[in-house]
mmCIF file with all atom_site columns, C-alpha atoms in Angstrom:
data_model
loop_
_atom_site.group_PDB
_atom_site.id
_atom_site.type_symbol
_atom_site.label_atom_id
_atom_site.label_alt_id
_atom_site.label_comp_id
_atom_site.label_asym_id
_atom_site.label_entity_id
_atom_site.label_seq_id
_atom_site.pdbx_PDB_ins_code
_atom_site.Cartn_x
_atom_site.Cartn_y
_atom_site.Cartn_z
_atom_site.occupancy
_atom_site.B_iso_or_equiv
_atom_site.pdbx_formal_charge
_atom_site.auth_seq_id
_atom_site.auth_comp_id
_atom_site.auth_asym_id
_atom_site.auth_atom_id
_atom_site.pdbx_PDB_model_num
ATOM 1   C CA . UNK W 1 1   ? 1.907   9.929   -29.610 1.00 48.00 ? 1   UNK W CA 1
ATOM 2   C CA . UNK W 1 2   ? -1.565  8.458   -29.263 1.00 57.00 ? 2   UNK W CA 1
ATOM 3   C CA . UNK W 1 3   ? -2.155  5.139   -27.506 1.00 61.00 ? 3   UNK W CA 1
ATOM 4   C CA . UNK W 1 4   ? -4.077  2.579   -29.569 1.00 62.00 ? 4   UNK W CA 1
ATOM 5   C CA . UNK W 1 5   ? -6.057  -0.423  -28.388 1.00 62.00 ? 5   UNK W CA 1
ATOM 6   C CA . UNK W 1 6   ? -4.620  -2.809  -30.961 1.00 56.00 ? 6   UNK W CA 1
ATOM 7   C CA . UNK W 1 7   ? -1.215  -3.197  -32.592 1.00 56.00 ? 7   UNK W CA 1
ATOM 8   C CA . UNK W 1 8   ? -1.236  -2.095  -36.229 1.00 56.00 ? 8   UNK W CA 1
ATOM 9   C CA . UNK W 1 9   ? -0.975  -5.677  -37.494 1.00 62.00 ? 9   UNK W CA 1
ATOM 10  C CA . UNK W 1 10  ? -4.024  -7.090  -35.668 1.00 62.00 ? 10  UNK W CA 1
ATOM 11  C CA . UNK W 1 11  ? -7.575  -7.177  -36.981 1.00 70.00 ? 11  UNK W CA 1
ATOM 12  C CA . UNK W 1 12  ? -10.680 -9.237  -36.312 1.00 72.00 ? 12  UNK W CA 1
ATOM 13  C CA . UNK W 1 13  ? -10.979 -12.279 -38.552 1.00 74.00 ? 13  UNK W CA 1
ATOM 14  C CA . UNK W 1 14  ? -14.570 -12.762 -39.627 1.00 77.00 ? 14  UNK W CA 1
ATOM 15  C CA . UNK W 1 15  ? -14.452 -15.543 -42.222 1.00 79.00 ? 15  UNK W CA 1
ATOM 16  C CA . UNK W 1 16  ? -17.525 -16.342 -44.272 1.00 82.00 ? 16  UNK W CA 1
ATOM 17  C CA . UNK W 1 17  ? -18.742 -19.917 -44.708 1.00 85.00 ? 17  UNK W CA 1
ATOM 18  C CA . UNK W 1 18  ? -17.277 -20.234 -48.221 1.00 86.00 ? 18  UNK W CA 1
ATOM 19  C CA . UNK W 1 19  ? -13.798 -19.495 -46.890 1.00 82.00 ? 19  UNK W CA 1
ATOM 20  C CA . UNK W 1 20  ? -14.057 -21.871 -43.920 1.00 85.00 ? 20  UNK W CA 1
ATOM 21  C CA . UNK W 1 21  ? -15.413 -24.729 -46.088 1.00 86.00 ? 21  UNK W CA 1
ATOM 22  C CA . UNK W 1 22  ? -12.103 -24.833 -47.981 1.00 85.00 ? 22  UNK W CA 1
ATOM 23  C CA . UNK W 1 23  ? -10.130 -25.328 -44.749 1.00 88.00 ? 23  UNK W CA 1
ATOM 24  C CA . UNK W 1 24  ? -9.282  -28.707 -43.276 1.00 91.00 ? 24  UNK W CA 1
ATOM 25  C CA . UNK W 1 25  ? -10.049 -28.577 -39.528 1.00 91.00 ? 25  UNK W CA 1
ATOM 26  C CA . UNK W 1 26  ? -7.539  -29.558 -36.837 1.00 92.00 ? 26  UNK W CA 1
ATOM 27  C CA . UNK W 1 27  ? -9.308  -32.425 -35.093 1.00 92.00 ? 27  UNK W CA 1
ATOM 28  C CA . UNK W 1 28  ? -6.694  -33.340 -32.486 1.00 91.00 ? 28  UNK W CA 1
ATOM 29  C CA . UNK W 1 29  ? -4.338  -31.275 -30.367 1.00 88.00 ? 29  UNK W CA 1
ATOM 30  C CA . UNK W 1 30  ? -1.411  -33.616 -30.995 1.00 91.00 ? 30  UNK W CA 1
ATOM 31  C CA . UNK W 1 31  ? 1.674   -32.346 -32.763 1.00 92.00 ? 31  UNK W CA 1
ATOM 32  C CA . UNK W 1 32  ? 3.276   -35.725 -33.471 1.00 94.00 ? 32  UNK W CA 1
ATOM 33  C CA . UNK W 1 33  ? 1.735   -39.049 -34.478 1.00 91.00 ? 33  UNK W CA 1
ATOM 34  C CA . UNK W 1 34  ? 2.202   -41.359 -31.510 1.00 88.00 ? 34  UNK W CA 1
ATOM 35  C CA . UNK W 1 35  ? 5.828   -41.730 -30.434 1.00 88.00 ? 35  UNK W CA 1
ATOM 36  C CA . UNK W 1 36  ? 7.212   -40.826 -33.860 1.00 90.00 ? 36  UNK W CA 1
ATOM 37  C CA . UNK W 1 37  ? 8.623   -37.549 -35.139 1.00 91.00 ? 37  UNK W CA 1
ATOM 38  C CA . UNK W 1 38  ? 6.021   -37.413 -37.931 1.00 90.00 ? 38  UNK W CA 1
ATOM 39  C CA . UNK W 1 39  ? 3.383   -34.712 -37.670 1.00 94.00 ? 39  UNK W CA 1
ATOM 40  C CA . UNK W 1 40  ? -0.092  -36.054 -36.817 1.00 93.00 ? 40  UNK W CA 1
ATOM 41  C CA . UNK W 1 41  ? -2.342  -36.117 -39.916 1.00 92.00 ? 41  UNK W CA 1
ATOM 42  C CA . UNK W 1 42  ? -5.139  -34.147 -38.199 1.00 92.00 ? 42  UNK W CA 1
ATOM 43  C CA . UNK W 1 43  ? -2.946  -32.282 -35.703 1.00 91.00 ? 43  UNK W CA 1
ATOM 44  C CA . UNK W 1 44  ? -1.728  -28.766 -35.137 1.00 91.00 ? 44  UNK W CA 1
ATOM 45  C CA . UNK W 1 45  ? 1.227   -29.056 -37.545 1.00 93.00 ? 45  UNK W CA 1
ATOM 46  C CA . UNK W 1 46  ? -0.298  -31.407 -40.148 1.00 93.00 ? 46  UNK W CA 1
ATOM 47  C CA . UNK W 1 47  ? 1.497   -31.497 -43.501 1.00 92.00 ? 47  UNK W CA 1
ATOM 48  C CA . UNK W 1 48  ? -1.725  -32.264 -45.391 1.00 91.00 ? 48  UNK W CA 1
ATOM 49  C CA . UNK W 1 49  ? -3.445  -29.291 -43.739 1.00 92.00 ? 49  UNK W CA 1
ATOM 50  C CA . UNK W 1 50  ? -0.700  -26.674 -43.876 1.00 92.00 ? 50  UNK W CA 1
ATOM 51  C CA . UNK W 1 51  ? 1.824   -27.945 -46.431 1.00 92.00 ? 51  UNK W CA 1
ATOM 52  C CA . UNK W 1 52  ? 5.402   -29.162 -46.187 1.00 93.00 ? 52  UNK W CA 1
ATOM 53  C CA . UNK W 1 53  ? 7.740   -27.554 -43.654 1.00 93.00 ? 53  UNK W CA 1
ATOM 54  C CA . UNK W 1 54  ? 9.559   -24.637 -45.285 1.00 93.00 ? 54  UNK W CA 1
ATOM 55  C CA . UNK W 1 55  ? 7.131   -24.363 -48.212 1.00 94.00 ? 55  UNK W CA 1
ATOM 56  C CA . UNK W 1 56  ? 5.284   -21.176 -49.122 1.00 94.00 ? 56  UNK W CA 1
ATOM 57  C CA . UNK W 1 57  ? 1.981   -23.054 -48.664 1.00 89.00 ? 57  UNK W CA 1
ATOM 58  C CA . UNK W 1 58  ? 2.776   -23.480 -44.974 1.00 90.00 ? 58  UNK W CA 1
ATOM 59  C CA . UNK W 1 59  ? 2.926   -19.698 -44.600 1.00 90.00 ? 59  UNK W CA 1
ATOM 60  C CA . UNK W 1 60  ? -0.365  -19.128 -46.434 1.00 88.00 ? 60  UNK W CA 1
ATOM 61  C CA . UNK W 1 61  ? -2.718  -21.949 -45.380 1.00 89.00 ? 61  UNK W CA 1
ATOM 62  C CA . UNK W 1 62  ? -5.079  -21.659 -42.440 1.00 88.00 ? 62  UNK W CA 1
ATOM 63  C CA . UNK W 1 63  ? -7.118  -24.093 -40.382 1.00 90.00 ? 63  UNK W CA 1
ATOM 64  C CA . UNK W 1 64  ? -9.476  -23.966 -37.427 1.00 89.00 ? 64  UNK W CA 1
ATOM 65  C CA . UNK W 1 65  ? -10.371 -25.891 -34.290 1.00 88.00 ? 65  UNK W CA 1
ATOM 66  C CA . UNK W 1 66  ? -14.102 -26.363 -33.708 1.00 86.00 ? 66  UNK W CA 1
ATOM 67  C CA . UNK W 1 67  ? -14.486 -25.563 -30.004 1.00 87.00 ? 67  UNK W CA 1
ATOM 68  C CA . UNK W 1 68  ? -18.212 -26.355 -30.103 1.00 87.00 ? 68  UNK W CA 1
ATOM 69  C CA . UNK W 1 69  ? -18.961 -23.148 -28.224 1.00 86.00 ? 69  UNK W CA 1
ATOM 70  C CA . UNK W 1 70  ? -19.391 -19.457 -28.893 1.00 82.00 ? 70  UNK W CA 1
ATOM 71  C CA . UNK W 1 71  ? -16.487 -17.161 -28.084 1.00 83.00 ? 71  UNK W CA 1
ATOM 72  C CA . UNK W 1 72  ? -16.661 -13.393 -27.757 1.00 84.00 ? 72  UNK W CA 1
ATOM 73  C CA . UNK W 1 73  ? -13.492 -11.684 -28.982 1.00 84.00 ? 73  UNK W CA 1
ATOM 74  C CA . UNK W 1 74  ? -11.725 -9.931  -26.056 1.00 87.00 ? 74  UNK W CA 1
ATOM 75  C CA . UNK W 1 75  ? -11.522 -6.660  -28.008 1.00 85.00 ? 75  UNK W CA 1
ATOM 76  C CA . UNK W 1 76  ? -15.289 -6.657  -28.579 1.00 87.00 ? 76  UNK W CA 1
ATOM 77  C CA . UNK W 1 77  ? -15.914 -7.615  -24.926 1.00 90.00 ? 77  UNK W CA 1
ATOM 78  C CA . UNK W 1 78  ? -13.738 -4.741  -23.727 1.00 91.00 ? 78  UNK W CA 1
ATOM 79  C CA . UNK W 1 79  ? -15.647 -2.235  -25.841 1.00 89.00 ? 79  UNK W CA 1
ATOM 80  C CA . UNK W 1 80  ? -19.073 -3.619  -24.839 1.00 89.00 ? 80  UNK W CA 1
ATOM 81  C CA . UNK W 1 81  ? -18.191 -3.245  -21.168 1.00 92.00 ? 81  UNK W CA 1
ATOM 82  C CA . UNK W 1 82  ? -17.060 0.336   -21.841 1.00 92.00 ? 82  UNK W CA 1
ATOM 83  C CA . UNK W 1 83  ? -20.540 1.069   -23.211 1.00 90.00 ? 83  UNK W CA 1
ATOM 84  C CA . UNK W 1 84  ? -22.347 -0.236  -20.156 1.00 91.00 ? 84  UNK W CA 1
ATOM 85  C CA . UNK W 1 85  ? -20.722 -1.890  -17.139 1.00 91.00 ? 85  UNK W CA 1
ATOM 86  C CA . UNK W 1 86  ? -23.809 -4.035  -16.543 1.00 93.00 ? 86  UNK W CA 1
ATOM 87  C CA . UNK W 1 87  ? -22.955 -6.062  -19.675 1.00 92.00 ? 87  UNK W CA 1
ATOM 88  C CA . UNK W 1 88  ? -19.948 -7.590  -17.868 1.00 93.00 ? 88  UNK W CA 1
ATOM 89  C CA . UNK W 1 89  ? -22.141 -8.772  -14.986 1.00 94.00 ? 89  UNK W CA 1
ATOM 90  C CA . UNK W 1 90  ? -24.779 -10.201 -17.342 1.00 93.00 ? 90  UNK W CA 1
ATOM 91  C CA . UNK W 1 91  ? -22.170 -12.123 -19.362 1.00 91.00 ? 91  UNK W CA 1
ATOM 92  C CA . UNK W 1 92  ? -20.546 -13.396 -16.159 1.00 91.00 ? 92  UNK W CA 1
ATOM 93  C CA . UNK W 1 93  ? -23.917 -14.639 -14.875 1.00 91.00 ? 93  UNK W CA 1
ATOM 94  C CA . UNK W 1 94  ? -23.977 -12.182 -11.950 1.00 93.00 ? 94  UNK W CA 1
ATOM 95  C CA . UNK W 1 95  ? -26.853 -9.972  -13.179 1.00 94.00 ? 95  UNK W CA 1
ATOM 96  C CA . UNK W 1 96  ? -30.107 -10.418 -15.090 1.00 95.00 ? 96  UNK W CA 1
ATOM 97  C CA . UNK W 1 97  ? -31.373 -8.366  -18.008 1.00 95.00 ? 97  UNK W CA 1
ATOM 98  C CA . UNK W 1 98  ? -34.060 -8.282  -20.681 1.00 94.00 ? 98  UNK W CA 1
ATOM 99  C CA . UNK W 1 99  ? -33.919 -6.873  -24.196 1.00 93.00 ? 99  UNK W CA 1
ATOM 100 C CA . UNK W 1 100 ? -35.865 -3.620  -24.474 1.00 93.00 ? 100 UNK W CA 1
ATOM 101 C CA . UNK W 1 101 ? -37.171 -3.421  -28.044 1.00 95.00 ? 101 UNK W CA 1
ATOM 102 C CA . UNK W 1 102 ? -37.879 0.302   -27.779 1.00 95.00 ? 102 UNK W CA 1
ATOM 103 C CA . UNK W 1 103 ? -34.435 1.235   -26.407 1.00 93.00 ? 103 UNK W CA 1
ATOM 104 C CA . UNK W 1 104 ? -32.700 -1.471  -28.482 1.00 91.00 ? 104 UNK W CA 1
ATOM 105 C CA . UNK W 1 105 ? -30.503 -2.541  -25.564 1.00 90.00 ? 105 UNK W CA 1
ATOM 106 C CA . UNK W 1 106 ? -30.377 -4.711  -22.458 1.00 90.00 ? 106 UNK W CA 1
ATOM 107 C CA . UNK W 1 107 ? -31.936 -3.295  -19.309 1.00 93.00 ? 107 UNK W CA 1
ATOM 108 C CA . UNK W 1 108 ? -31.565 -4.596  -15.758 1.00 93.00 ? 108 UNK W CA 1
ATOM 109 C CA . UNK W 1 109 ? -34.154 -7.127  -14.651 1.00 94.00 ? 109 UNK W CA 1
ATOM 110 C CA . UNK W 1 110 ? -34.841 -9.746  -11.994 1.00 93.00 ? 110 UNK W CA 1
ATOM 111 C CA . UNK W 1 111 ? -34.148 -13.473 -12.031 1.00 91.00 ? 111 UNK W CA 1
ATOM 112 C CA . UNK W 1 112 ? -37.735 -14.334 -12.976 1.00 92.00 ? 112 UNK W CA 1
ATOM 113 C CA . UNK W 1 113 ? -38.194 -12.260 -16.127 1.00 90.00 ? 113 UNK W CA 1
ATOM 114 C CA . UNK W 1 114 ? -34.553 -11.702 -17.111 1.00 91.00 ? 114 UNK W CA 1
ATOM 115 C CA . UNK W 1 115 ? -31.793 -13.842 -18.518 1.00 91.00 ? 115 UNK W CA 1
ATOM 116 C CA . UNK W 1 116 ? -28.115 -14.026 -17.710 1.00 89.00 ? 116 UNK W CA 1
ATOM 117 C CA . UNK W 1 117 ? -24.952 -15.324 -19.312 1.00 82.00 ? 117 UNK W CA 1
ATOM 118 C CA . UNK W 1 118 ? -23.498 -15.079 -22.775 1.00 68.00 ? 118 UNK W CA 1
ATOM 119 C CA . UNK W 1 119 ? -25.259 -16.643 -25.739 1.00 58.00 ? 119 UNK W CA 1
#
């Protein structure tokens, strides 16, 4: 038996803009509207976003939360760090690097000419 990195039912979701434009975003993290038992209109369990409870729509509709930041998928991060350990330090802000156009990769640098962090 061979060990795999991901369960068979997991894949990276890379939606294009046309797909995301049809989704209604979740704008609040509330489940219920105030002190009631009604789902919040823009919340995590919104009926207008996902459909009525128990309906097939609720199983098929998707939404998103705009985090206003860039996120690197953990699976991609893990594989980048396997390629070159320095990438972890650069993304964590512990090391500096510059892009080498000839090598087509990041190479170690100093704080003056290099950059650090993710993004």
